[in-house]
mmCIF file of C-alpha atoms in Angstrom:
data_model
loop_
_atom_site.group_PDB
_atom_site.id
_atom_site.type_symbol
_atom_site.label_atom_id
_atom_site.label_comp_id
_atom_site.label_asym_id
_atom_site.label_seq_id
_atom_site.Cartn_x
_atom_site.Cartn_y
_atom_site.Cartn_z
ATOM 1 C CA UNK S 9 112.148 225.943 -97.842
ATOM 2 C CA UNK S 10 112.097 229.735 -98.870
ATOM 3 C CA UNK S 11 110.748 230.305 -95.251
ATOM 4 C CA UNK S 12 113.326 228.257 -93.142
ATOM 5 C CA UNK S 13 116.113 230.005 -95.449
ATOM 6 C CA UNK S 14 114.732 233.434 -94.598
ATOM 7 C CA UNK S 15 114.698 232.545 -91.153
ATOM 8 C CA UNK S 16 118.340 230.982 -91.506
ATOM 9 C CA UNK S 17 119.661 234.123 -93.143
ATOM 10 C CA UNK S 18 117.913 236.729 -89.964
ATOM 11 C CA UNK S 19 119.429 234.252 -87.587
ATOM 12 C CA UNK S 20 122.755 234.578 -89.245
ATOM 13 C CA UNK S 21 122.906 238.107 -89.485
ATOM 14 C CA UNK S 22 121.829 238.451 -86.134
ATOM 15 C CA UNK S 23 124.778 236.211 -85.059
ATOM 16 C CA UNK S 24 126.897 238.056 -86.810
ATOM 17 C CA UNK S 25 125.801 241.361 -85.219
ATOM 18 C CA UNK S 26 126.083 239.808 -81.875
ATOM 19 C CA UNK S 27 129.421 238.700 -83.032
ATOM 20 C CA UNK S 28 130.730 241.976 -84.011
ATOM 21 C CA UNK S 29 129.608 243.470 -80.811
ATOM 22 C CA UNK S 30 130.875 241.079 -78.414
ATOM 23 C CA UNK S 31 134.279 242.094 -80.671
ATOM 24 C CA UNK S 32 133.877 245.715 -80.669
ATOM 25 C CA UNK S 33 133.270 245.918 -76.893
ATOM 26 C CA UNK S 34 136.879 245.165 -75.532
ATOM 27 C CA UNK S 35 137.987 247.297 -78.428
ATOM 28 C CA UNK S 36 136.110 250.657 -77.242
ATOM 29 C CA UNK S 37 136.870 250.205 -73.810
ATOM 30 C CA UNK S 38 140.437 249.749 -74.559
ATOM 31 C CA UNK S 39 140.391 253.059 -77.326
ATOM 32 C CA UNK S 40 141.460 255.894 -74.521
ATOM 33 C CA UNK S 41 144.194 254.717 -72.057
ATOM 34 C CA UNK S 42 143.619 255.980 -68.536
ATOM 35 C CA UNK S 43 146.651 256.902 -66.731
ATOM 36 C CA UNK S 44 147.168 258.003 -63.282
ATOM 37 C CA UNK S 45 149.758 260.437 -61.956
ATOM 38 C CA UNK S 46 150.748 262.281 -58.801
ATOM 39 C CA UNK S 47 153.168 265.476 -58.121
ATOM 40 C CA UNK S 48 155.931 266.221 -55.552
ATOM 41 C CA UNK S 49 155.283 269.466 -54.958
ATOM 42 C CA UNK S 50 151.985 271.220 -53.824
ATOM 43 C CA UNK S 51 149.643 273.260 -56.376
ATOM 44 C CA UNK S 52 150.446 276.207 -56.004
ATOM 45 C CA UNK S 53 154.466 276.283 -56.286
ATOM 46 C CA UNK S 54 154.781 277.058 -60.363
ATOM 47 C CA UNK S 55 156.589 273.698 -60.859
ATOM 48 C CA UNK S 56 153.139 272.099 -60.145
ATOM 49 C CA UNK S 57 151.554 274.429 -62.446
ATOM 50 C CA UNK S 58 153.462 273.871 -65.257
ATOM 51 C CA UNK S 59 153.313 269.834 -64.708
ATOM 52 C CA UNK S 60 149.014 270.396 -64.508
ATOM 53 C CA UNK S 61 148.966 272.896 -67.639
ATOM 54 C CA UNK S 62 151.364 270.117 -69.779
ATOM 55 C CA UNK S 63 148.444 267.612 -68.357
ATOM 56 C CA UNK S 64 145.373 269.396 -69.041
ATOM 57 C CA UNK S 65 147.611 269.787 -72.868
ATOM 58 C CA UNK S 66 147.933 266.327 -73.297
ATOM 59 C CA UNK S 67 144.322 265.539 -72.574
ATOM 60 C CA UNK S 68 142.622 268.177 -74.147
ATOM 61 C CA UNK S 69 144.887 266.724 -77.753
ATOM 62 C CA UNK S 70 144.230 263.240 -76.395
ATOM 63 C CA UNK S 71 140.327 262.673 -76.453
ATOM 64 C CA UNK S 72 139.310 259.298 -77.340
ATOM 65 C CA UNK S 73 143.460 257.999 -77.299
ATOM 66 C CA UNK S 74 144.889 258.842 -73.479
ATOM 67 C CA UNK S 75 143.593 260.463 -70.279
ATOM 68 C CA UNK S 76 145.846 261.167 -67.435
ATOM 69 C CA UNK S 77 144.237 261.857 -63.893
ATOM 70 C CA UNK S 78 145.839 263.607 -61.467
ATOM 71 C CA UNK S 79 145.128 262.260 -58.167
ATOM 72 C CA UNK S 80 147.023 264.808 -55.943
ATOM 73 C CA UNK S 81 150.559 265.590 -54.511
ATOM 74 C CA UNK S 82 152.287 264.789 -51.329
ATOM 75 C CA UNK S 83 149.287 264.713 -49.725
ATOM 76 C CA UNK S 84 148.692 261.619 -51.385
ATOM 77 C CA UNK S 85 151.743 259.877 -51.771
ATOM 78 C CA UNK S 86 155.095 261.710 -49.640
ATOM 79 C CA UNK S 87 157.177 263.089 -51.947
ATOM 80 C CA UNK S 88 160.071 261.307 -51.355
ATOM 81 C CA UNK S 89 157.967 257.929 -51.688
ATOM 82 C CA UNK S 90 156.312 258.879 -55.160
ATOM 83 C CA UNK S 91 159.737 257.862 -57.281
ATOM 84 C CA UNK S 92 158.994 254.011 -55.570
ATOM 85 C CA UNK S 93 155.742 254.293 -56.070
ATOM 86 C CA UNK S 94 156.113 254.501 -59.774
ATOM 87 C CA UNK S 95 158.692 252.104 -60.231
ATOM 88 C CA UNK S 96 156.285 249.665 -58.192
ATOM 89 C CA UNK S 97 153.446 250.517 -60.662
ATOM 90 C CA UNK S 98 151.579 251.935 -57.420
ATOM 91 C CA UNK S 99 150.925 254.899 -59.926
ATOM 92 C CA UNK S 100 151.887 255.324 -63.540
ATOM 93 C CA UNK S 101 153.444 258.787 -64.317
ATOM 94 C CA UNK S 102 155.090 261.096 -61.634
ATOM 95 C CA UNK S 103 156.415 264.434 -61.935
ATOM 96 C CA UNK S 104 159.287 264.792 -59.523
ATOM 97 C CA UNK S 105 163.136 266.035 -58.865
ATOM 98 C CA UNK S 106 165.244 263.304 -60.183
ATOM 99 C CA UNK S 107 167.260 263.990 -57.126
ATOM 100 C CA UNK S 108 164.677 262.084 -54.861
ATOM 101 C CA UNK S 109 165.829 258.532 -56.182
ATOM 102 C CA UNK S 110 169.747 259.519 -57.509
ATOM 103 C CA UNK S 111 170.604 256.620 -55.041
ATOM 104 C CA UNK S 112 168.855 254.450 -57.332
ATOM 105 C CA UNK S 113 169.466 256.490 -60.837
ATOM 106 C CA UNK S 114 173.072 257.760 -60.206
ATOM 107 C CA UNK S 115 173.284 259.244 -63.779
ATOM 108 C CA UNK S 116 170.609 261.930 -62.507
ATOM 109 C CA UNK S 117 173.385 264.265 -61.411
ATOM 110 C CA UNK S 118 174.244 264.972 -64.862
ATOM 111 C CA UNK S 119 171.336 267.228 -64.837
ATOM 112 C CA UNK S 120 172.370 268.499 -61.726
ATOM 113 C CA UNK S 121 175.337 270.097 -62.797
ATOM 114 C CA UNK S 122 174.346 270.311 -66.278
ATOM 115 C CA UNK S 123 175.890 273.266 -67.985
ATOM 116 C CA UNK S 124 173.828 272.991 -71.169
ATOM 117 C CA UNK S 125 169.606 273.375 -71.951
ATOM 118 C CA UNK S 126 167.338 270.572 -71.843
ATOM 119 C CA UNK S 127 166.642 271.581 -75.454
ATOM 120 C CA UNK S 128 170.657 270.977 -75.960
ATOM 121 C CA UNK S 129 170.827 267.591 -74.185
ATOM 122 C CA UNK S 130 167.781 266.447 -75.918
ATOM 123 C CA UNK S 131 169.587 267.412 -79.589
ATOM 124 C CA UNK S 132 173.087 265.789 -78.339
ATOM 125 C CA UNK S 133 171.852 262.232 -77.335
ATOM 126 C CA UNK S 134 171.833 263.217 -73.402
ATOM 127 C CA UNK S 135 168.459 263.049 -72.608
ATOM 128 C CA UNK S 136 168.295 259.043 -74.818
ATOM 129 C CA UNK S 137 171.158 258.279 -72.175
ATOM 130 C CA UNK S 138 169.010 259.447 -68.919
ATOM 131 C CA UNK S 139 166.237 257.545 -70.031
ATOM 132 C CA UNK S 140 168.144 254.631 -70.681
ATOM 133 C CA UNK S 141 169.564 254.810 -67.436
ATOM 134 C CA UNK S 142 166.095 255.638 -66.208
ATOM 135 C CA UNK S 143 164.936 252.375 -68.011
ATOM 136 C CA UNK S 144 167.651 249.969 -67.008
ATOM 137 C CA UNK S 145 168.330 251.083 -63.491
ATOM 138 C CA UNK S 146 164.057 252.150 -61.813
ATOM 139 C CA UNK S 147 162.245 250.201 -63.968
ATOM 140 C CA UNK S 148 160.540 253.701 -65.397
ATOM 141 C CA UNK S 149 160.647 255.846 -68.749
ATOM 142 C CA UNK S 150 162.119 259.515 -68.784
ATOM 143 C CA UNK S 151 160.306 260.905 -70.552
ATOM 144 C CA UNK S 152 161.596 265.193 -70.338
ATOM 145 C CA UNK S 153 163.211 267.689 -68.520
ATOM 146 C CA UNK S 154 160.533 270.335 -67.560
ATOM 147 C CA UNK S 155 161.149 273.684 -66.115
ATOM 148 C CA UNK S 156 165.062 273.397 -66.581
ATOM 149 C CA UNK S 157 167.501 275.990 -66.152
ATOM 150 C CA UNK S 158 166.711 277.006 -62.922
ATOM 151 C CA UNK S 159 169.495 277.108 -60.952
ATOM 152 C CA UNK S 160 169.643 277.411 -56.820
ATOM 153 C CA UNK S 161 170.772 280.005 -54.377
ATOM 154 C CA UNK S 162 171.074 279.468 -50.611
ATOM 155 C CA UNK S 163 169.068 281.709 -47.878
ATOM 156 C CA UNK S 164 169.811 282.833 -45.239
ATOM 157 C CA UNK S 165 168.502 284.667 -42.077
ATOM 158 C CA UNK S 166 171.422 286.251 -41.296
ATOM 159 C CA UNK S 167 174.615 287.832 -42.955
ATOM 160 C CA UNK S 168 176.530 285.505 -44.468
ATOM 161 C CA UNK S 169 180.371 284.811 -43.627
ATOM 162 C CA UNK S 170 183.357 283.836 -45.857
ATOM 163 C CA UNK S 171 186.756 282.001 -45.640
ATOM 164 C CA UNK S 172 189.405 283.629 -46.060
ATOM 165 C CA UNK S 173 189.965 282.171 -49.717
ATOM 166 C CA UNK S 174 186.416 284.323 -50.564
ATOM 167 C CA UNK S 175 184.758 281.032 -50.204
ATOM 168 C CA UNK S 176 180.947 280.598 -48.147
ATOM 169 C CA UNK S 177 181.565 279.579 -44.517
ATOM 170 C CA UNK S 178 178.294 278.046 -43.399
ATOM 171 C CA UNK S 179 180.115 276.575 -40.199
ATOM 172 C CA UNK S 180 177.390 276.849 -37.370
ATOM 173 C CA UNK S 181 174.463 277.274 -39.705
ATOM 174 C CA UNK S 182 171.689 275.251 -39.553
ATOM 175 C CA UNK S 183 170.748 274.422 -42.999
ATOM 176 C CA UNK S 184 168.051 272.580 -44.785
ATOM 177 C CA UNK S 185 169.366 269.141 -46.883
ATOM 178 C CA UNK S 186 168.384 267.183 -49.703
ATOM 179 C CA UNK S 187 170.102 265.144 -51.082
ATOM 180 C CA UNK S 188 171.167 267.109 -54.365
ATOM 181 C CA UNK S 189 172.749 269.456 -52.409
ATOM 182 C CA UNK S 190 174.536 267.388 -49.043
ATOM 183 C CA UNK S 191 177.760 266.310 -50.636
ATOM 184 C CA UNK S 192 178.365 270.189 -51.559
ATOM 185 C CA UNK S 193 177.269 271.719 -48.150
ATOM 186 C CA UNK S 194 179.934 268.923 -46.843
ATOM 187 C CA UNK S 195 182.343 270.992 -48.192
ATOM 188 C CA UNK S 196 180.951 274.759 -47.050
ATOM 189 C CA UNK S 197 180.968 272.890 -42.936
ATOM 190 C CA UNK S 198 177.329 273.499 -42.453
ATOM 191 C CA UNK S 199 175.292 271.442 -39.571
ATOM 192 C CA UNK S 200 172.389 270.055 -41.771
ATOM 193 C CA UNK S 201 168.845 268.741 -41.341
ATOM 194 C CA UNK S 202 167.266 266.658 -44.249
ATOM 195 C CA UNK S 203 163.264 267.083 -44.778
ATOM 196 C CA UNK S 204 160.701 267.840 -47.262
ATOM 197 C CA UNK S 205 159.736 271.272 -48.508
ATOM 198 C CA UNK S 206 156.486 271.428 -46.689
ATOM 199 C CA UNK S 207 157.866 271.454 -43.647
ATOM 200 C CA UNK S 208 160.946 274.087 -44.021
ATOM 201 C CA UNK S 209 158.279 277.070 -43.315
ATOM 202 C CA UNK S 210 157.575 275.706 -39.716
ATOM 203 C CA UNK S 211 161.158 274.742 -39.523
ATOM 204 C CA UNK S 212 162.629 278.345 -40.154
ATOM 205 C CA UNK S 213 159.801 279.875 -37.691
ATOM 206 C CA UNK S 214 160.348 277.844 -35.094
ATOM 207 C CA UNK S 215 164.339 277.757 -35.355
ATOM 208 C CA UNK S 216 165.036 274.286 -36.768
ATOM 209 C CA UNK S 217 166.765 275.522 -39.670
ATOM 210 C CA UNK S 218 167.806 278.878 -40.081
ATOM 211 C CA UNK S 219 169.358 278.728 -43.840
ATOM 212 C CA UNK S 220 168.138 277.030 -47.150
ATOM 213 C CA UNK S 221 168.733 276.354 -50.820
ATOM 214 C CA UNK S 222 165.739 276.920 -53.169
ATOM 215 C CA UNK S 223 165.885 277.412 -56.733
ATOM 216 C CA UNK S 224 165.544 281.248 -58.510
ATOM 217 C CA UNK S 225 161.858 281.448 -58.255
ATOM 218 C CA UNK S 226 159.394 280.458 -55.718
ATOM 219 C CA UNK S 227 160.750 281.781 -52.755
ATOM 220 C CA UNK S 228 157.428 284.069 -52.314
ATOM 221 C CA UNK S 229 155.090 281.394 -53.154
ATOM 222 C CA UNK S 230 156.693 278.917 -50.086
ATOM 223 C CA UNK S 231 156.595 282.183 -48.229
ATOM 224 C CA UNK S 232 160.181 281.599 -46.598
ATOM 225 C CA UNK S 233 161.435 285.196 -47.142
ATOM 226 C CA UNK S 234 159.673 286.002 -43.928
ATOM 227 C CA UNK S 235 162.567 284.453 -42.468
ATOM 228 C CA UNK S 236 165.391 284.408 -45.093
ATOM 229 C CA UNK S 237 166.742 287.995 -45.819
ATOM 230 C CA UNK S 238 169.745 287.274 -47.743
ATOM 231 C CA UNK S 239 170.656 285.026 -50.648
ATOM 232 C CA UNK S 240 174.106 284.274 -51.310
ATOM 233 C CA UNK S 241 174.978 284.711 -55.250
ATOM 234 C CA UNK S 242 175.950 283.428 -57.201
ATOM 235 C CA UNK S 243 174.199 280.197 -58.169
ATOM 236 C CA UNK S 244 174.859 276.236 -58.535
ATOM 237 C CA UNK S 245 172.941 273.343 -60.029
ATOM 238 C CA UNK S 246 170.165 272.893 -61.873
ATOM 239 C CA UNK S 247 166.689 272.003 -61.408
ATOM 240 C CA UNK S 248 166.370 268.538 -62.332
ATOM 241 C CA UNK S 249 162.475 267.903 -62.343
ATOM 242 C CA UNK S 250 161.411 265.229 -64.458
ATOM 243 C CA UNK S 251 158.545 263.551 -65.811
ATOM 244 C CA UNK S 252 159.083 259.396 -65.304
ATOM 245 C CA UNK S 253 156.330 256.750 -66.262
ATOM 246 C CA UNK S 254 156.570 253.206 -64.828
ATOM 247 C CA UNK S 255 158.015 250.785 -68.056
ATOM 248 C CA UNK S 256 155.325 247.788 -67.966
ATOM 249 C CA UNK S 257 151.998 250.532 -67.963
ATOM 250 C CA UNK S 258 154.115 252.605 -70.721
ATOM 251 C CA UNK S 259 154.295 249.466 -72.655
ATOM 252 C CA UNK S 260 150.863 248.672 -72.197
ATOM 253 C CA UNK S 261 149.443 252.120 -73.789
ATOM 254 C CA UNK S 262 148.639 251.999 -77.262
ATOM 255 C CA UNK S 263 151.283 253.445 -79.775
ATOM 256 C CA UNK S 264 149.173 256.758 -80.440
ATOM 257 C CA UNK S 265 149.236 257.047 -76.945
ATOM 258 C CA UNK S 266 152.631 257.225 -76.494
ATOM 259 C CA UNK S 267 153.899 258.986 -79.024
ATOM 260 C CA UNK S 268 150.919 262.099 -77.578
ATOM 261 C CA UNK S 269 152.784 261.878 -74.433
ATOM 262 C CA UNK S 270 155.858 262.065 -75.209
ATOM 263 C CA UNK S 271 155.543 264.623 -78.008
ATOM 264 C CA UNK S 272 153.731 266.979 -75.568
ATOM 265 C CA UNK S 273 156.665 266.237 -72.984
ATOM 266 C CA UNK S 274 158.984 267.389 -75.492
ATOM 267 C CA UNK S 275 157.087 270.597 -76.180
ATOM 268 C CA UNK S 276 156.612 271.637 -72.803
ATOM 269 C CA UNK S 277 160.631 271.346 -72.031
ATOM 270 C CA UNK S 278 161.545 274.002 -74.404
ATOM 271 C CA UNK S 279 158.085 276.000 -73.706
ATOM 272 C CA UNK S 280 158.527 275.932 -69.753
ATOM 273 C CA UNK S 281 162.316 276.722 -70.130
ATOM 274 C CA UNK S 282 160.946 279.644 -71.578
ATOM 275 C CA UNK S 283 158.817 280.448 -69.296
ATOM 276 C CA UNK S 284 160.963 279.653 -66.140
ATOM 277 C CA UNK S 285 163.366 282.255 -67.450
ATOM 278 C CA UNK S 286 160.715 285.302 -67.377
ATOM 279 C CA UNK S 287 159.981 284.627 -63.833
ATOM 280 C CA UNK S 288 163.768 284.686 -62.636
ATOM 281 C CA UNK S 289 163.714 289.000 -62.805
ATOM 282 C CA UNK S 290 160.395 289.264 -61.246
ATOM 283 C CA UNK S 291 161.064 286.805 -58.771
ATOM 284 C CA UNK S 292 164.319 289.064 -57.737
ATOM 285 C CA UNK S 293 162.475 291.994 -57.615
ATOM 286 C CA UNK S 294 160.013 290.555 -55.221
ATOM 287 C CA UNK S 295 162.699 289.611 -52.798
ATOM 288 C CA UNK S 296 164.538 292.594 -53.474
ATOM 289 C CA UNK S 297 161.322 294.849 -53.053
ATOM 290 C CA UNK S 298 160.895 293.132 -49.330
ATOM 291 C CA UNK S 299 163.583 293.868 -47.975
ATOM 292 C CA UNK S 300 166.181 290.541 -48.959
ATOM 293 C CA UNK S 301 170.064 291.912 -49.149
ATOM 294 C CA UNK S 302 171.807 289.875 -52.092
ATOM 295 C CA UNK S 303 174.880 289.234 -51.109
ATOM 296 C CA UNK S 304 177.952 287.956 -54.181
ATOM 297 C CA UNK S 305 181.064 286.085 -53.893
ATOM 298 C CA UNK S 306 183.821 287.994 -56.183
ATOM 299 C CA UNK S 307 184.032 286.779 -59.809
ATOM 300 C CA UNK S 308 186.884 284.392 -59.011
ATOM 301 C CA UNK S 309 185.572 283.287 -56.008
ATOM 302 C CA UNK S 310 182.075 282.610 -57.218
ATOM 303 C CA UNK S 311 183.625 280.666 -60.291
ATOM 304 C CA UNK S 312 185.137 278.241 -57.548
ATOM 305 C CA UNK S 313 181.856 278.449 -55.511
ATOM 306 C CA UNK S 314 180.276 276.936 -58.710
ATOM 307 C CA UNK S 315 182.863 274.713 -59.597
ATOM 308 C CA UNK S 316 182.818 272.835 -56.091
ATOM 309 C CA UNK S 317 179.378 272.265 -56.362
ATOM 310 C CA UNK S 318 179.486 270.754 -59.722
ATOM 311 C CA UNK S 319 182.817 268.780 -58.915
ATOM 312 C CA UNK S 320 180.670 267.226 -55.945
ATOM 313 C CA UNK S 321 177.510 266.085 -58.305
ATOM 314 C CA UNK S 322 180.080 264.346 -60.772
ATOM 315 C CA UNK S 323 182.109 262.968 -58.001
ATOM 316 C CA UNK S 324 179.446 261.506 -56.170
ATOM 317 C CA UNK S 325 178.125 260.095 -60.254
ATOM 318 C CA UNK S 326 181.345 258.885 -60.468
ATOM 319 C CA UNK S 327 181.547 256.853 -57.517
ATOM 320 C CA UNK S 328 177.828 255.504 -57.556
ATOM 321 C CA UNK S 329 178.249 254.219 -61.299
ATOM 322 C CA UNK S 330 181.782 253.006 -61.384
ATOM 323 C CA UNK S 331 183.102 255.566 -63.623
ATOM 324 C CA UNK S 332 186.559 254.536 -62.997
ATOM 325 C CA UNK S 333 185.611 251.151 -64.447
ATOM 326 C CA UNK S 334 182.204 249.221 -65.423
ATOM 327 C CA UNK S 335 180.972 252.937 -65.927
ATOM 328 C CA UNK S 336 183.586 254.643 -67.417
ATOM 329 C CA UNK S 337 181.664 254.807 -70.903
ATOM 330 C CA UNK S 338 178.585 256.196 -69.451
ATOM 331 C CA UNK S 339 180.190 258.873 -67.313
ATOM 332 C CA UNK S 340 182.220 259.756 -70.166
ATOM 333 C CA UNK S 341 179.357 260.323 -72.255
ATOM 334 C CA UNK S 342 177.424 261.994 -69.697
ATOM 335 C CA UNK S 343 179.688 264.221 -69.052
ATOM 336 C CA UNK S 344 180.205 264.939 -72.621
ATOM 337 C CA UNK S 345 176.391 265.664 -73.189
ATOM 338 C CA UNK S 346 175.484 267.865 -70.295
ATOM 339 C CA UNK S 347 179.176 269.424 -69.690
ATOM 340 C CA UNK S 348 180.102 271.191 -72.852
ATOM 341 C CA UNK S 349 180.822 274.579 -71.193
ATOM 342 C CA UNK S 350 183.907 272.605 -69.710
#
């Protein structure tokens, strides 16, 4: 009897071992989250950069709990077919301009003509609104506001002209669109052409476009200055890059998981605000140093300049979300988070 209860007691432990295993395996395998993410913008523009450095941050701190990998930019998915693509679950996390789907997320333009830091909306309950809007409206998670408080000038390769109110007369130019900027070149009368970023450098060579809007920095990266040789101060907008994350795979990662994310996303709005800000100067110089004339509306003419542009982005809100009725609580507070200059 001794024998056969030996022999009962291995074979029990051994069960129990195989037990445990069989348990443990699903567990390991589900103990780092794999997450997969794409760019709009090519490497080397520093918008990319920053969204690779906060990514090689979150999974250096995230061994063993979260891995994101990068598969590319628009090279693999076009950049104005990423924001789809991660509301479809096609991919799970996307770094793009929130301006590429503000048909779908109207509230976006809040960013654009933000007058406050991302740092400040995030404080004041703005940045909770966009991703509730984000949430409710693309089936996604906005999660931060990187490289904010970049603002936009428009190029030009040749002198520009003005009304006679002071105001930027782009009748006859040719200028590059997108959609953050249409409903405000509208109003300056230029003829415009709608395409992505990779493609304005062959545009402006061979005469397609001969004007464009850009942001302060990264002019000399995209190499357009070889063309554009005067930028028209001062500036409108705001970069409104974003980092979104489809809902259902953000709800499927673990709760460590997504309070790493998140918490780096956080971090790396005030750090690349920071950062974006020390590149404005040097990125002047450059243009300055080849040869670019900068060329200023007067103070009270540039106030308006600014003011039309803004008035367009909350117009067009407006409209899109009902803000004279079903919406009039949302715009309100919008407006109140990212408008306190007003």
């Amino acid at each position: 009897m001794k024998i056969f209860s030996g022999l009962s007691r291995k074979a029990t432990y051994l069960m129990a071992a195989a037990a445990l295993a069989v348990m443990a395996a699903p567990m390991s395998a589900k103990a780092e989250d794999r997450v997969s993410a794409v760019h709009a913008f090519p490497e080397f523009l520093v918008y990319t950069k920053t969204f690779l450095a906060m990514v090689a941050d979150i999974n250096e701190r995230g061994k063993g709990i979260v891995q994101i990998d990068v598969r590319g930019g628009p090279e693999a998915i076009g950049m104005f077919e990423q924001p789809a693509a991660v509301r479809d679950g096609v991919v799970d996390m996307v770094h793009t301009p929130g301006s590429f789907y503000g048909a779908n997320v109207p509230e976006i333009d809040a960013m654009v003509a933000s007058r406050v830091t991302p740092m400040e909306a995030r404080a004041n309950g703005g940045a909770a609104l966009m991703d509730k809007a984000h949430q409710e409206r693309f089936n996604v998670r906005h999660l931060g506001w990187v490289d904010g408080g970049i603002k936009f000038h428009i190029y030009m390769n040749s002198e520009p002209k003005f009304r006679d109110d002071g105001i930027l007369d782009l009748t006859g130019v040719k200028l590059r669109d997108n959609p953050i900027y249409h409903a405000f070149f509208e109003q300056l009368n230029a003829t415009t052409a709608s395409m992505p970023a990779t493609e304005v450098y062959s545009a402006l060579e061979k005469g397609v476009v001969d004007a464009a809007a850009w942001t302060e920095i990264g002019i000399p990266q995209l190499k357009w200055n070889e063309f554009l040789k005067y930028r028209v101060d001062p500036t409108f907008y705001n970069t409104d890059i974003g980092v979104i994350f489809n809902l259902d795979a953000w709800n499927a990662l673990s709760p460590e998981s997504q309070k790493l994310i998140q918490d780096v996303v956080i971090e790396w709005e005030g750090k690349s605000y920071a950062d974006r800000q020390a590149e404005v100067a040097a990125d002047a110089k450059t243009l300055a140093d080849g040869g670019m004339s900068f060329v200023s509306h007067s103070a009270e003419a540039g106030e308006t300049y600014r003011k039309m542009a803004d008035d367009s982005a909350w117009a067009r809100m407006y409209e899109r979300i009902d803000g004279g009725g079903a919406g009039a609580e949302t715009y309100m507070a919008l407006r109140k988070a990212y408008a306190l200059a007003e």
